[in-house]
mmCIF file of N, CA and C in Angstrom:
data_model
loop_
_atom_site.group_PDB
_atom_site.id
_atom_site.type_symbol
_atom_site.label_atom_id
_atom_site.label_comp_id
_atom_site.label_asym_id
_atom_site.label_seq_id
_atom_site.Cartn_x
_atom_site.Cartn_y
_atom_site.Cartn_z
ATOM 1 N N MET A 1 12.801 3.369 -9.812
ATOM 2 C CA MET A 1 11.456 3.915 -9.849
ATOM 3 C C MET A 1 10.475 2.821 -9.462
ATOM 4 N N ILE A 2 9.482 3.192 -8.678
ATOM 5 C CA ILE A 2 8.458 2.255 -8.238
ATOM 6 C C ILE A 2 7.107 2.735 -8.754
ATOM 7 N N THR A 3 6.397 1.864 -9.441
ATOM 8 C CA THR A 3 5.054 2.165 -9.912
ATOM 9 C C THR A 3 4.073 1.756 -8.825
ATOM 10 N N LEU A 4 3.169 2.647 -8.478
ATOM 11 C CA LEU A 4 2.228 2.413 -7.385
ATOM 12 C C LEU A 4 0.886 1.933 -7.894
ATOM 13 N N ASP A 5 0.356 0.955 -7.207
ATOM 14 C CA ASP A 5 -0.989 0.459 -7.461
ATOM 15 C C ASP A 5 -1.941 1.151 -6.491
ATOM 16 N N THR A 6 -3.209 1.153 -6.816
ATOM 17 C CA THR A 6 -4.225 1.773 -5.971
ATOM 18 C C THR A 6 -4.168 1.237 -4.550
ATOM 19 N N SER A 7 -4.044 -0.069 -4.384
ATOM 20 C CA SER A 7 -4.071 -0.658 -3.041
ATOM 21 C C SER A 7 -2.946 -0.118 -2.174
ATOM 22 N N ALA A 8 -1.761 0.033 -2.721
ATOM 23 C CA ALA A 8 -0.628 0.542 -1.949
ATOM 24 C C ALA A 8 -0.783 2.029 -1.655
ATOM 25 N N LEU A 9 -1.211 2.781 -2.637
ATOM 26 C CA LEU A 9 -1.372 4.221 -2.455
ATOM 27 C C LEU A 9 -2.460 4.522 -1.427
ATOM 28 N N TYR A 10 -3.567 3.790 -1.497
ATOM 29 C CA TYR A 10 -4.638 3.992 -0.527
ATOM 30 C C TYR A 10 -4.189 3.596 0.883
ATOM 31 N N ALA A 11 -3.465 2.490 1.003
ATOM 32 C CA ALA A 11 -2.969 2.069 2.319
ATOM 33 C C ALA A 11 -1.992 3.100 2.879
ATOM 34 N N LEU A 12 -1.238 3.749 2.024
ATOM 35 C CA LEU A 12 -0.303 4.771 2.480
ATOM 36 C C LEU A 12 -1.033 5.966 3.091
ATOM 37 N N VAL A 13 -2.094 6.416 2.464
ATOM 38 C CA VAL A 13 -2.795 7.611 2.964
ATOM 39 C C VAL A 13 -3.784 7.301 4.085
ATOM 40 N N ASN A 14 -4.104 6.032 4.286
ATOM 41 C CA ASN A 14 -5.081 5.633 5.304
ATOM 42 C C ASN A 14 -4.360 5.037 6.514
ATOM 43 N N ARG A 15 -4.170 5.834 7.530
ATOM 44 C CA ARG A 15 -3.447 5.376 8.731
ATOM 45 C C ARG A 15 -4.138 4.229 9.452
ATOM 46 N N ARG A 16 -5.422 4.050 9.205
ATOM 47 C CA ARG A 16 -6.155 2.947 9.859
ATOM 48 C C ARG A 16 -6.121 1.655 9.051
ATOM 49 N N ASP A 17 -5.586 1.701 7.859
ATOM 50 C CA ASP A 17 -5.489 0.498 7.035
ATOM 51 C C ASP A 17 -4.553 -0.503 7.700
ATOM 52 N N THR A 18 -4.919 -1.771 7.665
ATOM 53 C CA THR A 18 -4.110 -2.800 8.322
ATOM 54 C C THR A 18 -2.718 -2.936 7.707
ATOM 55 N N HIS A 19 -2.536 -2.464 6.494
ATOM 56 C CA HIS A 19 -1.246 -2.553 5.811
ATOM 57 C C HIS A 19 -0.483 -1.229 5.810
ATOM 58 N N HIS A 20 -1.032 -0.208 6.471
ATOM 59 C CA HIS A 20 -0.427 1.125 6.427
ATOM 60 C C HIS A 20 1.042 1.123 6.843
ATOM 61 N N GLU A 21 1.358 0.520 7.956
ATOM 62 C CA GLU A 21 2.739 0.556 8.447
ATOM 63 C C GLU A 21 3.704 -0.154 7.501
ATOM 64 N N ARG A 22 3.286 -1.280 6.956
ATOM 65 C CA ARG A 22 4.154 -1.999 6.020
ATOM 66 C C ARG A 22 4.406 -1.172 4.756
ATOM 67 N N ILE A 23 3.366 -0.536 4.254
ATOM 68 C CA ILE A 23 3.516 0.303 3.064
ATOM 69 C C ILE A 23 4.370 1.524 3.386
ATOM 70 N N ARG A 24 4.123 2.133 4.521
ATOM 71 C CA ARG A 24 4.909 3.303 4.934
ATOM 72 C C ARG A 24 6.391 2.949 5.027
ATOM 73 N N HIS A 25 6.688 1.795 5.606
ATOM 74 C CA HIS A 25 8.083 1.363 5.708
ATOM 75 C C HIS A 25 8.692 1.071 4.337
ATOM 76 N N ALA A 26 7.891 0.557 3.428
ATOM 77 C CA ALA A 26 8.385 0.339 2.063
ATOM 78 C C ALA A 26 8.789 1.669 1.431
ATOM 79 N N PHE A 27 8.008 2.724 1.696
ATOM 80 C CA PHE A 27 8.344 4.051 1.191
ATOM 81 C C PHE A 27 9.604 4.583 1.858
ATOM 82 N N LEU A 28 9.741 4.341 3.148
ATOM 83 C CA LEU A 28 10.926 4.804 3.860
ATOM 84 C C LEU A 28 12.179 4.051 3.433
ATOM 85 N N ASP A 29 12.015 2.771 3.100
ATOM 86 C CA ASP A 29 13.157 1.944 2.681
ATOM 87 C C ASP A 29 13.648 2.286 1.279
ATOM 88 N N ASP A 30 12.758 2.771 0.437
ATOM 89 C CA ASP A 30 13.123 3.110 -0.939
ATOM 90 C C ASP A 30 12.491 4.458 -1.262
ATOM 91 N N ARG A 31 13.307 5.466 -1.352
ATOM 92 C CA ARG A 31 12.835 6.845 -1.512
ATOM 93 C C ARG A 31 12.330 7.188 -2.910
ATOM 94 N N GLY A 32 12.141 6.178 -3.743
ATOM 95 C CA GLY A 32 11.539 6.427 -5.046
ATOM 96 C C GLY A 32 12.545 6.745 -6.105
ATOM 97 N N PRO A 33 12.143 7.423 -7.144
ATOM 98 C CA PRO A 33 10.870 8.118 -7.331
ATOM 99 C C PRO A 33 9.692 7.159 -7.477
ATOM 100 N N TYR A 34 8.509 7.700 -7.238
ATOM 101 C CA TYR A 34 7.265 6.944 -7.275
ATOM 102 C C TYR A 34 6.420 7.403 -8.452
ATOM 103 N N LEU A 35 5.945 6.444 -9.197
ATOM 104 C CA LEU A 35 5.154 6.722 -10.387
ATOM 105 C C LEU A 35 3.704 6.327 -10.134
ATOM 106 N N VAL A 36 2.811 7.259 -10.361
ATOM 107 C CA VAL A 36 1.376 6.995 -10.257
ATOM 108 C C VAL A 36 0.806 6.996 -11.666
ATOM 109 N N PRO A 37 0.358 5.835 -12.148
ATOM 110 C CA PRO A 37 -0.275 5.798 -13.465
ATOM 111 C C PRO A 37 -1.550 6.638 -13.473
ATOM 112 N N VAL A 38 -1.697 7.439 -14.486
ATOM 113 C CA VAL A 38 -2.893 8.274 -14.601
ATOM 114 C C VAL A 38 -4.153 7.404 -14.538
ATOM 115 N N GLY A 39 -4.041 6.173 -15.026
ATOM 116 C CA GLY A 39 -5.184 5.263 -15.047
ATOM 117 C C GLY A 39 -5.731 4.870 -13.687
ATOM 118 N N ILE A 40 -4.996 5.107 -12.604
ATOM 119 C CA ILE A 40 -5.525 4.758 -11.280
ATOM 120 C C ILE A 40 -5.990 5.977 -10.490
ATOM 121 N N LEU A 41 -5.795 7.169 -11.033
ATOM 122 C CA LEU A 41 -6.170 8.377 -10.282
ATOM 123 C C LEU A 41 -7.644 8.413 -9.901
ATOM 124 N N ALA A 42 -8.517 8.113 -10.822
ATOM 125 C CA ALA A 42 -9.948 8.145 -10.508
ATOM 126 C C ALA A 42 -10.281 7.108 -9.440
ATOM 127 N N GLU A 43 -9.667 5.951 -9.536
ATOM 128 C CA GLU A 43 -9.923 4.875 -8.581
ATOM 129 C C GLU A 43 -9.467 5.262 -7.165
ATOM 130 N N VAL A 44 -8.243 5.737 -7.039
ATOM 131 C CA VAL A 44 -7.718 6.057 -5.711
ATOM 132 C C VAL A 44 -8.394 7.302 -5.131
ATOM 133 N N THR A 45 -8.656 8.304 -5.949
ATOM 134 C CA THR A 45 -9.321 9.486 -5.407
ATOM 135 C C THR A 45 -10.769 9.194 -5.035
ATOM 136 N N TYR A 46 -11.415 8.296 -5.741
ATOM 137 C CA TYR A 46 -12.768 7.883 -5.357
ATOM 138 C C TYR A 46 -12.751 7.262 -3.964
ATOM 139 N N LEU A 47 -11.814 6.356 -3.727
ATOM 140 C CA LEU A 47 -11.713 5.729 -2.401
ATOM 141 C C LEU A 47 -11.435 6.767 -1.314
ATOM 142 N N ILE A 48 -10.533 7.682 -1.614
ATOM 143 C CA ILE A 48 -10.205 8.722 -0.636
ATOM 144 C C ILE A 48 -11.411 9.621 -0.381
ATOM 145 N N GLU A 49 -12.091 10.057 -1.439
ATOM 146 C CA GLU A 49 -13.264 10.932 -1.284
ATOM 147 C C GLU A 49 -14.335 10.280 -0.427
ATOM 148 N N ARG A 50 -14.587 8.992 -0.667
ATOM 149 C CA ARG A 50 -15.666 8.291 0.036
ATOM 150 C C ARG A 50 -15.304 7.900 1.460
ATOM 151 N N ARG A 51 -14.051 7.493 1.672
ATOM 152 C CA ARG A 51 -13.680 6.930 2.970
ATOM 153 C C ARG A 51 -12.835 7.859 3.831
ATOM 154 N N LEU A 52 -12.104 8.763 3.206
ATOM 155 C CA LEU A 52 -11.181 9.656 3.929
ATOM 156 C C LEU A 52 -11.258 11.066 3.356
ATOM 157 N N PRO A 53 -12.432 11.698 3.397
ATOM 158 C CA PRO A 53 -12.603 12.974 2.693
ATOM 159 C C PRO A 53 -11.609 14.063 3.113
ATOM 160 N N ARG A 54 -11.170 14.060 4.354
ATOM 161 C CA ARG A 54 -10.210 15.075 4.799
ATOM 162 C C ARG A 54 -8.817 14.850 4.223
ATOM 163 N N THR A 55 -8.594 13.692 3.682
ATOM 164 C CA THR A 55 -7.278 13.338 3.140
ATOM 165 C C THR A 55 -7.147 13.717 1.673
ATOM 166 N N LEU A 56 -8.248 14.024 1.018
ATOM 167 C CA LEU A 56 -8.190 14.313 -0.414
ATOM 168 C C LEU A 56 -7.302 15.506 -0.735
ATOM 169 N N ASP A 57 -7.508 16.626 -0.048
ATOM 170 C CA ASP A 57 -6.702 17.803 -0.364
ATOM 171 C C ASP A 57 -5.210 17.568 -0.115
ATOM 172 N N PRO A 58 -4.799 16.985 1.022
ATOM 173 C CA PRO A 58 -3.363 16.696 1.185
ATOM 174 C C PRO A 58 -2.822 15.749 0.107
ATOM 175 N N PHE A 59 -3.624 14.775 -0.309
ATOM 176 C CA PHE A 59 -3.182 13.875 -1.373
ATOM 177 C C PHE A 59 -2.981 14.646 -2.676
ATOM 178 N N LEU A 60 -3.944 15.493 -3.024
ATOM 179 C CA LEU A 60 -3.817 16.295 -4.243
ATOM 180 C C LEU A 60 -2.635 17.256 -4.148
ATOM 181 N N ALA A 61 -2.382 17.782 -2.954
ATOM 182 C CA ALA A 61 -1.221 18.652 -2.753
ATOM 183 C C ALA A 61 0.081 17.883 -2.992
ATOM 184 N N ASP A 62 0.120 16.626 -2.555
ATOM 185 C CA ASP A 62 1.300 15.797 -2.824
ATOM 186 C C ASP A 62 1.500 15.609 -4.323
ATOM 187 N N LEU A 63 0.414 15.366 -5.042
ATOM 188 C CA LEU A 63 0.516 15.236 -6.496
ATOM 189 C C LEU A 63 1.025 16.534 -7.111
ATOM 190 N N GLU A 64 0.454 17.639 -6.671
ATOM 191 C CA GLU A 64 0.833 18.948 -7.205
ATOM 192 C C GLU A 64 2.295 19.276 -6.923
ATOM 193 N N SER A 65 2.783 18.875 -5.759
ATOM 194 C CA SER A 65 4.158 19.200 -5.365
ATOM 195 C C SER A 65 5.202 18.323 -6.043
ATOM 196 N N GLY A 66 4.753 17.258 -6.687
ATOM 197 C CA GLY A 66 5.691 16.369 -7.350
ATOM 198 C C GLY A 66 6.168 15.222 -6.482
ATOM 199 N N ALA A 67 5.515 14.992 -5.343
ATOM 200 C CA ALA A 67 5.885 13.853 -4.493
ATOM 201 C C ALA A 67 5.721 12.543 -5.258
ATOM 202 N N PHE A 68 4.789 12.545 -6.176
ATOM 203 C CA PHE A 68 4.558 11.407 -7.064
ATOM 204 C C PHE A 68 4.627 11.925 -8.501
ATOM 205 N N THR A 69 5.143 11.108 -9.385
ATOM 206 C CA THR A 69 5.187 11.457 -10.803
ATOM 207 C C THR A 69 3.995 10.815 -11.497
ATOM 208 N N LEU A 70 3.263 11.605 -12.241
ATOM 209 C CA LEU A 70 2.143 11.080 -13.015
ATOM 210 C C LEU A 70 2.628 10.708 -14.404
ATOM 211 N N ASP A 71 2.186 9.548 -14.886
ATOM 212 C CA ASP A 71 2.597 9.124 -16.220
ATOM 213 C C ASP A 71 1.648 8.048 -16.697
ATOM 214 N N CYS A 72 1.903 7.594 -17.861
ATOM 215 C CA CYS A 72 1.228 6.449 -18.470
ATOM 216 C C CYS A 72 -0.151 6.835 -18.983
ATOM 217 N N GLY A 73 -0.227 6.936 -20.240
ATOM 218 C CA GLY A 73 -1.480 7.304 -20.869
ATOM 219 C C GLY A 73 -1.616 6.641 -22.214
ATOM 220 N N LEU A 74 -1.736 7.446 -23.232
ATOM 221 C CA LEU A 74 -1.994 6.965 -24.580
ATOM 222 C C LEU A 74 -0.940 5.964 -25.070
ATOM 223 N N ASP A 75 0.307 6.192 -24.727
ATOM 224 C CA ASP A 75 1.371 5.294 -25.184
ATOM 225 C C ASP A 75 1.232 3.876 -24.638
ATOM 226 N N ASP A 76 0.477 3.706 -23.567
ATOM 227 C CA ASP A 76 0.345 2.395 -22.933
ATOM 228 C C ASP A 76 -0.936 1.650 -23.298
ATOM 229 N N ILE A 77 -1.824 2.268 -24.041
ATOM 230 C CA ILE A 77 -3.129 1.651 -24.312
ATOM 231 C C ILE A 77 -2.999 0.312 -25.040
ATOM 232 N N ALA A 78 -2.124 0.213 -25.993
ATOM 233 C CA ALA A 78 -1.978 -1.066 -26.723
ATOM 234 C C ALA A 78 -1.562 -2.180 -25.766
ATOM 235 N N ARG A 79 -0.609 -1.894 -24.877
ATOM 236 C CA ARG A 79 -0.173 -2.914 -23.915
ATOM 237 C C ARG A 79 -1.282 -3.212 -22.916
ATOM 238 N N VAL A 80 -2.014 -2.211 -22.480
ATOM 239 C CA VAL A 80 -3.148 -2.412 -21.566
ATOM 240 C C VAL A 80 -4.155 -3.366 -22.201
ATOM 241 N N ARG A 81 -4.459 -3.158 -23.461
ATOM 242 C CA ARG A 81 -5.402 -4.038 -24.165
ATOM 243 C C ARG A 81 -4.893 -5.468 -24.204
ATOM 244 N N GLN A 82 -3.612 -5.657 -24.500
ATOM 245 C CA GLN A 82 -3.034 -7.002 -24.521
ATOM 246 C C GLN A 82 -3.163 -7.683 -23.166
ATOM 247 N N LEU A 83 -2.842 -6.950 -22.112
ATOM 248 C CA LEU A 83 -2.894 -7.524 -20.761
ATOM 249 C C LEU A 83 -4.320 -7.891 -20.350
ATOM 250 N N VAL A 84 -5.250 -6.993 -20.609
ATOM 251 C CA VAL A 84 -6.650 -7.259 -20.249
ATOM 252 C C VAL A 84 -7.160 -8.489 -20.994
ATOM 253 N N SER A 85 -6.814 -8.619 -22.248
ATOM 254 C CA SER A 85 -7.239 -9.773 -23.038
ATOM 255 C C SER A 85 -6.573 -11.059 -22.558
ATOM 256 N N ARG A 86 -5.272 -11.017 -22.374
ATOM 257 C CA ARG A 86 -4.530 -12.217 -21.973
ATOM 258 C C ARG A 86 -4.930 -12.727 -20.596
ATOM 259 N N TYR A 87 -5.209 -11.816 -19.678
ATOM 260 C CA TYR A 87 -5.533 -12.202 -18.299
ATOM 261 C C TYR A 87 -7.000 -11.953 -17.976
ATOM 262 N N ALA A 88 -7.862 -12.244 -18.914
ATOM 263 C CA ALA A 88 -9.297 -12.033 -18.721
ATOM 264 C C ALA A 88 -9.864 -12.869 -17.578
ATOM 265 N N ASP A 89 -9.189 -13.966 -17.236
ATOM 266 C CA ASP A 89 -9.666 -14.825 -16.148
ATOM 267 C C ASP A 89 -9.308 -14.272 -14.770
ATOM 268 N N LEU A 90 -8.465 -13.265 -14.711
ATOM 269 C CA LEU A 90 -8.112 -12.614 -13.445
ATOM 270 C C LEU A 90 -8.983 -11.379 -13.251
ATOM 271 N N PRO A 91 -8.991 -10.854 -12.045
ATOM 272 C CA PRO A 91 -9.628 -9.538 -11.880
ATOM 273 C C PRO A 91 -8.645 -8.447 -12.308
ATOM 274 N N LEU A 92 -8.204 -8.506 -13.573
ATOM 275 C CA LEU A 92 -7.241 -7.546 -14.103
ATOM 276 C C LEU A 92 -7.967 -6.651 -15.098
ATOM 277 N N GLY A 93 -8.369 -5.495 -14.628
ATOM 278 C CA GLY A 93 -9.050 -4.551 -15.495
ATOM 279 C C GLY A 93 -8.107 -3.472 -15.972
ATOM 280 N N TYR A 94 -8.694 -2.398 -16.450
ATOM 281 C CA TYR A 94 -7.906 -1.303 -17.011
ATOM 282 C C TYR A 94 -6.891 -0.750 -16.021
ATOM 283 N N ALA A 95 -7.316 -0.458 -14.790
ATOM 284 C CA ALA A 95 -6.420 0.185 -13.822
ATOM 285 C C ALA A 95 -5.198 -0.684 -13.538
ATOM 286 N N ASP A 96 -5.411 -1.963 -13.260
ATOM 287 C CA ASP A 96 -4.286 -2.856 -12.966
ATOM 288 C C ASP A 96 -3.386 -3.028 -14.187
ATOM 289 N N ALA A 97 -3.981 -3.147 -15.350
ATOM 290 C CA ALA A 97 -3.183 -3.287 -16.571
ATOM 291 C C ALA A 97 -2.374 -2.021 -16.835
ATOM 292 N N ALA A 98 -2.928 -0.857 -16.506
ATOM 293 C CA ALA A 98 -2.179 0.395 -16.671
ATOM 294 C C ALA A 98 -0.974 0.430 -15.735
ATOM 295 N N VAL A 99 -1.142 -0.076 -14.520
ATOM 296 C CA VAL A 99 -0.029 -0.150 -13.570
ATOM 297 C C VAL A 99 1.084 -1.033 -14.147
ATOM 298 N N ILE A 100 0.705 -2.177 -14.664
ATOM 299 C CA ILE A 100 1.690 -3.109 -15.230
ATOM 300 C C ILE A 100 2.394 -2.497 -16.438
ATOM 301 N N ALA A 101 1.636 -1.894 -17.341
ATOM 302 C CA ALA A 101 2.232 -1.277 -18.534
ATOM 303 C C ALA A 101 3.232 -0.187 -18.142
ATOM 304 N N CYS A 102 2.882 0.606 -17.152
ATOM 305 C CA CYS A 102 3.802 1.648 -16.677
ATOM 306 C C CYS A 102 5.058 1.037 -16.081
ATOM 307 N N ALA A 103 4.890 0.036 -15.266
ATOM 308 C CA ALA A 103 6.044 -0.600 -14.626
ATOM 309 C C ALA A 103 6.975 -1.214 -15.656
ATOM 310 N N GLU A 104 6.417 -1.778 -16.681
ATOM 311 C CA GLU A 104 7.245 -2.376 -17.724
ATOM 312 C C GLU A 104 8.133 -1.330 -18.405
ATOM 313 N N ARG A 105 7.645 -0.116 -18.501
ATOM 314 C CA ARG A 105 8.418 0.952 -19.144
ATOM 315 C C ARG A 105 9.315 1.725 -18.188
ATOM 316 N N HIS A 106 9.013 1.668 -16.888
ATOM 317 C CA HIS A 106 9.700 2.526 -15.911
ATOM 318 C C HIS A 106 10.189 1.746 -14.699
ATOM 319 N N GLY A 107 11.292 1.107 -14.785
ATOM 320 C CA GLY A 107 11.901 0.523 -13.610
ATOM 321 C C GLY A 107 11.428 -0.856 -13.224
ATOM 322 N N GLN A 108 10.300 -1.261 -13.725
ATOM 323 C CA GLN A 108 9.822 -2.636 -13.599
ATOM 324 C C GLN A 108 9.545 -3.110 -12.178
ATOM 325 N N ARG A 109 9.220 -2.188 -11.276
ATOM 326 C CA ARG A 109 8.851 -2.590 -9.914
ATOM 327 C C ARG A 109 7.493 -2.000 -9.566
ATOM 328 N N ILE A 110 6.654 -2.826 -8.934
ATOM 329 C CA ILE A 110 5.306 -2.409 -8.554
ATOM 330 C C ILE A 110 5.137 -2.584 -7.055
ATOM 331 N N LEU A 111 4.573 -1.568 -6.415
ATOM 332 C CA LEU A 111 4.198 -1.661 -5.008
ATOM 333 C C LEU A 111 2.693 -1.851 -4.969
ATOM 334 N N THR A 112 2.271 -3.015 -4.505
ATOM 335 C CA THR A 112 0.849 -3.373 -4.484
ATOM 336 C C THR A 112 0.569 -4.319 -3.335
ATOM 337 N N LEU A 113 -0.694 -4.408 -2.979
ATOM 338 C CA LEU A 113 -1.160 -5.395 -2.007
ATOM 339 C C LEU A 113 -1.989 -6.475 -2.690
ATOM 340 N N ASP A 114 -2.249 -6.308 -3.962
ATOM 341 C CA ASP A 114 -3.116 -7.223 -4.706
ATOM 342 C C ASP A 114 -2.330 -8.449 -5.176
ATOM 343 N N VAL A 115 -2.808 -9.619 -4.783
ATOM 344 C CA VAL A 115 -2.084 -10.863 -5.085
ATOM 345 C C VAL A 115 -2.146 -11.240 -6.564
ATOM 346 N N HIS A 116 -3.166 -10.804 -7.297
ATOM 347 C CA HIS A 116 -3.250 -11.216 -8.697
ATOM 348 C C HIS A 116 -2.122 -10.637 -9.556
ATOM 349 N N PHE A 117 -1.429 -9.607 -9.086
ATOM 350 C CA PHE A 117 -0.276 -9.097 -9.825
ATOM 351 C C PHE A 117 0.823 -10.153 -9.904
ATOM 352 N N SER A 118 0.911 -11.014 -8.896
ATOM 353 C CA SER A 118 1.972 -12.032 -8.882
ATOM 354 C C SER A 118 1.815 -13.024 -10.032
ATOM 355 N N VAL A 119 0.585 -13.263 -10.471
ATOM 356 C CA VAL A 119 0.356 -14.165 -11.607
ATOM 357 C C VAL A 119 0.995 -13.580 -12.866
ATOM 358 N N VAL A 120 0.780 -12.311 -13.100
ATOM 359 C CA VAL A 120 1.332 -11.657 -14.283
ATOM 360 C C VAL A 120 2.848 -11.490 -14.139
ATOM 361 N N ALA A 121 3.325 -11.278 -12.918
ATOM 362 C CA ALA A 121 4.760 -11.081 -12.678
ATOM 363 C C ALA A 121 5.582 -12.313 -13.045
ATOM 364 N N ARG A 122 4.960 -13.473 -13.106
ATOM 365 C CA ARG A 122 5.682 -14.692 -13.477
ATOM 366 C C ARG A 122 6.301 -14.607 -14.864
ATOM 367 N N GLU A 123 5.771 -13.729 -15.709
ATOM 368 C CA GLU A 123 6.347 -13.540 -17.042
ATOM 369 C C GLU A 123 7.709 -12.873 -16.975
ATOM 370 N N GLY A 124 8.015 -12.243 -15.870
ATOM 371 C CA GLY A 124 9.313 -11.620 -15.693
ATOM 372 C C GLY A 124 9.443 -10.206 -16.219
ATOM 373 N N ALA A 125 8.348 -9.586 -16.641
ATOM 374 C CA ALA A 125 8.411 -8.229 -17.175
ATOM 375 C C ALA A 125 8.458 -7.169 -16.074
ATOM 376 N N PHE A 126 8.114 -7.548 -14.846
ATOM 377 C CA PHE A 126 8.171 -6.650 -13.702
ATOM 378 C C PHE A 126 8.276 -7.488 -12.443
ATOM 379 N N SER A 127 8.590 -6.815 -11.336
ATOM 380 C CA SER A 127 8.626 -7.502 -10.050
ATOM 381 C C SER A 127 7.780 -6.723 -9.046
ATOM 382 N N ILE A 128 7.380 -7.417 -8.014
ATOM 383 C CA ILE A 128 6.590 -6.797 -6.952
ATOM 384 C C ILE A 128 7.526 -6.476 -5.804
ATOM 385 N N VAL A 129 7.437 -5.251 -5.312
ATOM 386 C CA VAL A 129 8.276 -4.800 -4.200
ATOM 387 C C VAL A 129 7.909 -5.631 -2.972
ATOM 388 N N GLU A 130 8.928 -6.209 -2.354
ATOM 389 C CA GLU A 130 8.727 -6.970 -1.119
ATOM 390 C C GLU A 130 8.391 -6.017 0.016
ATOM 391 N N LEU A 131 7.346 -6.343 0.757
ATOM 392 C CA LEU A 131 6.963 -5.506 1.885
ATOM 393 C C LEU A 131 7.647 -6.008 3.156
ATOM 394 N N PRO A 132 8.046 -5.086 4.026
ATOM 395 C CA PRO A 132 8.613 -5.505 5.306
ATOM 396 C C PRO A 132 7.559 -6.260 6.119
ATOM 397 N N THR A 133 7.991 -7.207 6.909
ATOM 398 C CA THR A 133 7.039 -7.961 7.746
ATOM 399 C C THR A 133 6.876 -7.336 9.098
#
């Protein structure tokens, strides 16, 4: 199972994103399942609504069809709080901490483009999916 971060999910739906092909190939190389933390839904849909409004309905249809599994909520709040507190010096807010908490419980792999995840990954609780070059 791969937990998706906003940066990877947005790059996947945005064909003009400079990382789109690398992310697309990562999806083709590993057929999932893919986990979308509920904590990033508002963030990713906001980006889609503002920058790719025609893509919103197909994205929501993918969610509805089960292409992505939604998870991570109340059970992860305690861990999210720990992560936000421990890594206050990073740009690690609620959404990123929710991604990490989900990954720790589900397969321990994260697909992201954000480099600050690598700092937290040094603890060994999860790994970052290598992107094709």
